[in-house]
XYZ file of C-alpha atoms in Angstrom:
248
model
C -56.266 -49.393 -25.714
C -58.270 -49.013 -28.818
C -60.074 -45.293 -29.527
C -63.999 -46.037 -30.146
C -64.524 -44.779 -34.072
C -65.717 -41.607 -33.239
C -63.653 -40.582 -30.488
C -60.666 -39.298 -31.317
C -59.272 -35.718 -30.066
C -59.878 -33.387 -32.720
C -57.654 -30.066 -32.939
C -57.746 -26.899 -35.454
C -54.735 -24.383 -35.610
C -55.929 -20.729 -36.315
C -55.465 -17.039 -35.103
C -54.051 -16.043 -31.630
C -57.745 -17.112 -30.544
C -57.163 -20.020 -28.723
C -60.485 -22.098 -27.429
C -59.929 -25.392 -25.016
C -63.187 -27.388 -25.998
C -64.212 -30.074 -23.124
C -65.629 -33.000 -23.179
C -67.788 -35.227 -20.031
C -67.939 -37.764 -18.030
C -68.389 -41.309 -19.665
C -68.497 -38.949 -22.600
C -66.032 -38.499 -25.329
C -64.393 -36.102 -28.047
C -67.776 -36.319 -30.460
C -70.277 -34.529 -28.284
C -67.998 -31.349 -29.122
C -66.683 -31.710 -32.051
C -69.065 -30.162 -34.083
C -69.243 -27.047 -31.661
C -65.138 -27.191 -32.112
C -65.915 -27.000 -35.734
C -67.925 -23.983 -35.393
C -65.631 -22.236 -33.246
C -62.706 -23.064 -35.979
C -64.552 -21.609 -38.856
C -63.834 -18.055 -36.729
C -60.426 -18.471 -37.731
C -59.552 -19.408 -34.129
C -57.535 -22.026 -32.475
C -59.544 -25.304 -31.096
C -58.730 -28.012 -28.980
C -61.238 -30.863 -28.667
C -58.908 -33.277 -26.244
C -59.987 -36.864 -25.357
C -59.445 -36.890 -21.064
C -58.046 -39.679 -20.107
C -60.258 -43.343 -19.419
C -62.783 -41.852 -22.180
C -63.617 -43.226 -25.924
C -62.483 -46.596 -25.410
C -63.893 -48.927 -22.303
C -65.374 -47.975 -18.983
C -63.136 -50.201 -17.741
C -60.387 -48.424 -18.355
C -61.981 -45.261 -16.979
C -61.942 -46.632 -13.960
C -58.302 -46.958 -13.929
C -58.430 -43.178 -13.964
C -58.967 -40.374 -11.077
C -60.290 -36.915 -11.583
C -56.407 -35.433 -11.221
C -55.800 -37.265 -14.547
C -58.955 -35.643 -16.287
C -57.681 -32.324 -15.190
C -53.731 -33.308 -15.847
C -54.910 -33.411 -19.670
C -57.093 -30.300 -19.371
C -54.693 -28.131 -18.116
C -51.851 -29.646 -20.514
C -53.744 -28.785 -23.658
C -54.922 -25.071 -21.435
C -51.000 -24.694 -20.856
C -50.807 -25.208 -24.894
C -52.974 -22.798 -26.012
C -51.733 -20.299 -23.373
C -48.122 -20.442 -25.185
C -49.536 -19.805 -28.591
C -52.522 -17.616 -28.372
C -53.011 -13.996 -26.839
C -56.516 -14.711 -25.480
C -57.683 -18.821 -24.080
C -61.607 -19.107 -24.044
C -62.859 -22.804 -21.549
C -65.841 -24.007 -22.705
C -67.286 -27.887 -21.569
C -70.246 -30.210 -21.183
C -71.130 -31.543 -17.917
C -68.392 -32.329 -15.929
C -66.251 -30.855 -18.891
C -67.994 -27.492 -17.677
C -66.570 -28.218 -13.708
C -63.143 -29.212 -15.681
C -63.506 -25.722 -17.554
C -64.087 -23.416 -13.680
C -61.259 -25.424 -12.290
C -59.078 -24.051 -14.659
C -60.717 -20.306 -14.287
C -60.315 -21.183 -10.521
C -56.198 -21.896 -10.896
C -55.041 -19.875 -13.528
C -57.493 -16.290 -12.968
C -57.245 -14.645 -15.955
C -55.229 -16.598 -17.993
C -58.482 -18.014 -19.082
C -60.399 -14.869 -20.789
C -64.041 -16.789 -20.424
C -66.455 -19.606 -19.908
C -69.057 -21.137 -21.764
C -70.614 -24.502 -19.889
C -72.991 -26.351 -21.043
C -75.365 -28.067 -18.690
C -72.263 -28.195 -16.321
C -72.465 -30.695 -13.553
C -70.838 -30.125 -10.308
C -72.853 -32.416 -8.155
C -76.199 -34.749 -8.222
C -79.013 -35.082 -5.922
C -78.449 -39.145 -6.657
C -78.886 -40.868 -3.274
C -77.091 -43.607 -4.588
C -73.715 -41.442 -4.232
C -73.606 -41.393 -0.662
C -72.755 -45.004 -0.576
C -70.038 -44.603 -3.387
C -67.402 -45.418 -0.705
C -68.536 -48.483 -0.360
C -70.071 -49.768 -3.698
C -66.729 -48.788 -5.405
C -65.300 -51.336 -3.488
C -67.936 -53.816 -3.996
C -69.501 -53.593 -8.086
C -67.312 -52.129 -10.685
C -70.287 -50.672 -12.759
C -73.514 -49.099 -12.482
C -76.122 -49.257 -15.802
C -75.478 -45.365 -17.388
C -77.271 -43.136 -19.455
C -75.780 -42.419 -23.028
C -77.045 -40.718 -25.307
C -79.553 -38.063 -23.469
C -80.224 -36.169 -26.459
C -83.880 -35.201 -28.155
C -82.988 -35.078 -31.620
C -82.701 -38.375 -33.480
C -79.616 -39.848 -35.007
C -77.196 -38.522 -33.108
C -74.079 -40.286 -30.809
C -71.687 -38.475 -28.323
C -69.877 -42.266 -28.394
C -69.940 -42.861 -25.004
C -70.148 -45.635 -21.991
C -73.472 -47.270 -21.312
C -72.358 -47.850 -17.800
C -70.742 -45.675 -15.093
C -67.636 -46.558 -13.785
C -67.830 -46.397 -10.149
C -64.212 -45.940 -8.840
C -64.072 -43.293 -11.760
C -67.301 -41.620 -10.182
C -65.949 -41.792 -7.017
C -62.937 -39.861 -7.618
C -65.384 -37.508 -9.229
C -67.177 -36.642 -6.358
C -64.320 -35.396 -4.382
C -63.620 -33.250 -7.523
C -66.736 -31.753 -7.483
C -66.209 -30.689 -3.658
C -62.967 -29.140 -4.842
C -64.091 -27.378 -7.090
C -67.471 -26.556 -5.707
C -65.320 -24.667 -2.658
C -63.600 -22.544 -4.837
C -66.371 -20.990 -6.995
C -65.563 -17.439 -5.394
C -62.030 -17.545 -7.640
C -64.285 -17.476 -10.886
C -64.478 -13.782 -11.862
C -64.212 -14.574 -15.721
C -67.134 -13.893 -18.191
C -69.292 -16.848 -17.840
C -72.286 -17.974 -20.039
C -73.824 -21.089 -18.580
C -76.290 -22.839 -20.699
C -78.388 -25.926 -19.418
C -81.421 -27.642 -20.505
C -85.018 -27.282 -19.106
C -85.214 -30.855 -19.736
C -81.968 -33.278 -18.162
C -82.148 -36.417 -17.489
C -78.455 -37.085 -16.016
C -77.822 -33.191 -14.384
C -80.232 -31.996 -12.085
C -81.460 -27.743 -12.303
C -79.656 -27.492 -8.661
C -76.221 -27.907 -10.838
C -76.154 -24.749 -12.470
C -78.134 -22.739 -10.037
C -75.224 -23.590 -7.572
C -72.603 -22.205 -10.158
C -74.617 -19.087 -11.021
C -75.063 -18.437 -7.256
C -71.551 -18.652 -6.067
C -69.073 -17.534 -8.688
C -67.718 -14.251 -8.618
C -67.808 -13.174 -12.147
C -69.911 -10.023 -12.984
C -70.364 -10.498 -16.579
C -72.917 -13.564 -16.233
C -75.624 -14.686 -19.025
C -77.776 -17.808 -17.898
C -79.544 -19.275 -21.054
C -82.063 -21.767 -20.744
C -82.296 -24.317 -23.758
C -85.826 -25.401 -24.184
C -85.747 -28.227 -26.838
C -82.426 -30.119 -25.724
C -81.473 -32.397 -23.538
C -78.332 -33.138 -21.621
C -75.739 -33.484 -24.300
C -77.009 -30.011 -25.690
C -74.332 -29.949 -28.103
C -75.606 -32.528 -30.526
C -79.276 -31.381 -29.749
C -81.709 -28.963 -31.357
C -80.109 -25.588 -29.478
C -76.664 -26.753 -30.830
C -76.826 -23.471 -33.177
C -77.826 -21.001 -29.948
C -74.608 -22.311 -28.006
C -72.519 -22.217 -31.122
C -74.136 -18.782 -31.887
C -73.724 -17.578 -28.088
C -70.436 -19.120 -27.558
C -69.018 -17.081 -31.145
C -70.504 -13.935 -28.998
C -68.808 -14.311 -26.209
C -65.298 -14.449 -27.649
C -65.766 -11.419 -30.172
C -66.960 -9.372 -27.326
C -63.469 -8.567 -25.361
C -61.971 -7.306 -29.558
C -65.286 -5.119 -29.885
């Protein structure tokens, strides 16, 4: 299956810094690239992966189950764990619940967290007959694209796959239960303004991990796909923080 232009996994080799950089549902590689770049001007060691069904059709995402989203996660994690001294998480969206799944299995092998509107469930009534319409419609109409500041693309699907969303759901529970393993410092950033994850999201996450270092910033001027937005430089410039801070 062709990769959409755009799409492709992008990786940077650096210092014993390593930094696993993930993307979101429906989303692809491009909505973190440029916060990848950032982090790889430290000097440190980036990987921007492309999860599996993503950057090509949403057809083929639905092909894929939440187990092979994390598969590819924790491969490129595993990685960065033999090569670097210190592994940093950070993700958009459901990219963010990929990143505390990985705090949640592998404790402090993963030295912190930085998520980014991170979406571990939706107040969609529609979801609670996903059982059902997975079986019957392939597709619902999506939202790409949720982002204030003009000209920008995160090169993703215009409609959700269902089966794919499905599957998602029952990742969400997962990793929902197991909150109380996160003791890693955590910075969670998420818009005032979302049109895909609702505020309930990340006051969930906030509420029920364990960790004691925990920074909530609220980003006024983006929307969902904050990394392409206007507060692109605060996570970039809160994200750089956050890894110096354990050397200091």
């Amino acid at each position: 299956m062709d990769v959409m232009p755009g799409a492709e996994p992008w990786s940077a080799d650096g210092n014993e810094i390593g930094i696993l950089v993930l993307h979101g549902f429906s989303g692809s590689p491009a909505s973190m690239k440029p916060w990848g770049q950032a982090l790889a001007e430290e000097g440190w060691t980036v990987r921007v992966p492309r999860l599996p069904g993503h950057g090509t059709t949403w057809q083929e995402a639905n092909l894929t189950t939440w187990q092979d989203w994390y598969g590819e996660a924790e491969r490129q994690f595993l990685e960065l764990q033999a090569r670097c001294s210190h592994v940093f998480v950070m993700g958009l969206s459901v990219g963010g619940a990929l990143s505390l799944r990985l705090a949640e299995v592998h404790g402090d092998a993963v030295t912190g967290l930085a998520l980014v509107n991170p979406a571990v469930s939706s107040e969609d009534k529609k979801l609670i007959l996903l059982p059902v319409l997975s079986r019957l419609m392939s597709s619902f109409p999506g939202v790409v694209n949720d982002i204030a500041k003009p000209g920008q693309d995160e090169v993703g699907y215009d409609r959700l796959p269902l089966k794919a969303l499905r599957s998602l759901t029952e990742f969400w529970k997962i990793t929902k239960a197991d909150l109380g393993k996160v003791t890693q410092p955590l910075v969670v950033f998420h818009s005032a303004h979302d049109h895909l994850i609702e505020p309930s999201s990340s006051e969930y996450i906030l509420e029920h991990v364990a960790s004691t270092d925990l920074r909530e910033v609220v980003l006024l001027e983006s929307f969902h796909v904050a990394t392409l937005d206007y507060d692109a430089d605060l996570i970039v410039r809160d994200s750089i923080a956050l890894v110096r801070r354990p050397s200091e």
